[in-house]
Each structure stands twice: as structure tokens, then as C-alpha cells.
Amino acid sequence: MTELLARWRTAARAAGAADPASVDAAGAELLERWREPHRRYHTVTHLTAVLDVIDRYASTASRPDLVRLAAWCHDAVYDPRAPGDRNERASAALADALLTRSGLPSDGVAEVRRLVLLTAGHVVDPADADGALLCDADLAVLAAPPPEYDRYATAIRQEYAHVPEPDYRAGRARVLAALLSLPTLYRVPALATRWTQPAHANLTRELTHLTR
């Protein structure tokens, strides 16, 4: 975890955070949240995967360090029982508090908050390069090889173990259908070329299983 915290520290300082002690405290709090025992998919492994995609395609973003900070914050609050976009709104509020305390300039705090809120529906303006990179990285698992995708789907079901099977199938089907109906599932050109077809195949396969 030391290496992961170093990535947080580097991004925060590069983005302009001016209080090193508060930066370190914020990173420790976020990491603790990502390691909560009720999580099965929304874990440190997911955070690391999102950060890796952002690092690989950082040149496509205008402010990649803010995108990295948003990745750290985007599922920091994760309660599977929360309705609607409450988790994303709570995560955005947490980002605001932690980054303000860390001395990040107010425009940077506002941008991280905006980016976190985008992950509620993954609807991104075509001109929003930073939003595109964060949302594409967040949805990278959808384009994984089928066995990896199936492990992801199983982990999501485990996070929603409290939901009865018929209700889960209906709710999950709505989520998958919404993803399939997005004008573009991936926006970064290189990722759209590589990932769109396998992601659509995975989503369609799971949706068929849920609704048959």
C-alpha cells in the first residue's frame, strides 16, 4: 500500500495541494475506505486498475493529476444499500472536504468534484477530455476477457447480496441496458477502438443471462 499512497501524494502535490500532512492524512483515509470489508469489486484492485489506465493515457487529458485525484475519490463512499446517486454525491462531498483541507486550489477542488459526479451515469460531453478519461478508466473492466468479466459480475452480485434475486436481476438489467444505450461507451479514441466491441459483447451476454 506504500506505493499506492505514494501515487496519491504525487498526484495531489502535482495538482497544487499545499499541505503535505493533510495530503498524507487524506490518502490514508481514502485507502482505508477502499479496503472496507463489505466491498468485493469496488476495492483497492479496482482503484489501482483505474489509476493504471489513467497513467497510460494521461496525454489525452488536460489536467491528468486532477483525473487521478478523482479516481481516488470516485468510489470512496460505497454503500450498496444507498439509493440512486447518493454514493457519488457523498464521494464528491468527501473529495471536496479532503482536498480543501489539503490546500488544493478551489478550481481544482471543483473540478475533482465535477469528475466524481460524472461516474454516476458515465454521460460525458464529447469535448470533456478529463471526464472521458476518468469514465473510460472506470468502465475498463467491461471490456475484459469473458472470465475476468464474469468474476467482476459475480463480485457485484456479492456486494448486493442483500437484494433478492428477482429484484437484483431487474436492477442489474437496467444498469446494463443503460450502458449499452450510451451514445459512446468509451470516448478516448484508442480505447474506443480496442474496447467497444468486447464490452458490448460482455454486457449483452450478461443481460441475456439476467433476462432469460
GROMACS .gro file of N, CA and C in nm, residues 63 104 135 141 163 169 209:
model
   21
   63ARG      N    1  -0.581   1.793  -1.755
   63ARG     CA    2  -0.527   1.802  -1.618
   63ARG      C    3  -0.527   1.662  -1.557
  104LEU      N    4  -0.555   2.215  -0.185
  104LEU     CA    5  -0.570   2.220  -0.330
  104LEU      C    6  -0.646   2.347  -0.366
  135CYS      N    7  -1.405   0.829  -1.693
  135CYS     CA    8  -1.515   0.735  -1.713
  135CYS      C    9  -1.470   0.613  -1.792
  141VAL      N   10  -1.322  -0.252  -1.705
  141VAL     CA   11  -1.350  -0.393  -1.677
  141VAL      C   12  -1.455  -0.450  -1.772
  163VAL      N   13  -2.998  -0.803  -0.173
  163VAL     CA   14  -3.109  -0.782  -0.265
  163VAL      C   15  -3.161  -0.918  -0.313
  169ARG      N   16  -3.184  -0.905  -1.047
  169ARG     CA   17  -3.183  -0.925  -1.192
  169ARG      C   18  -3.245  -0.806  -1.264
  209HIS      N   19  -2.838  -1.334  -1.997
  209HIS     CA   20  -2.847  -1.429  -1.885
  209HIS      C   21  -2.947  -1.381  -1.780
   0.00000   0.00000   0.00000
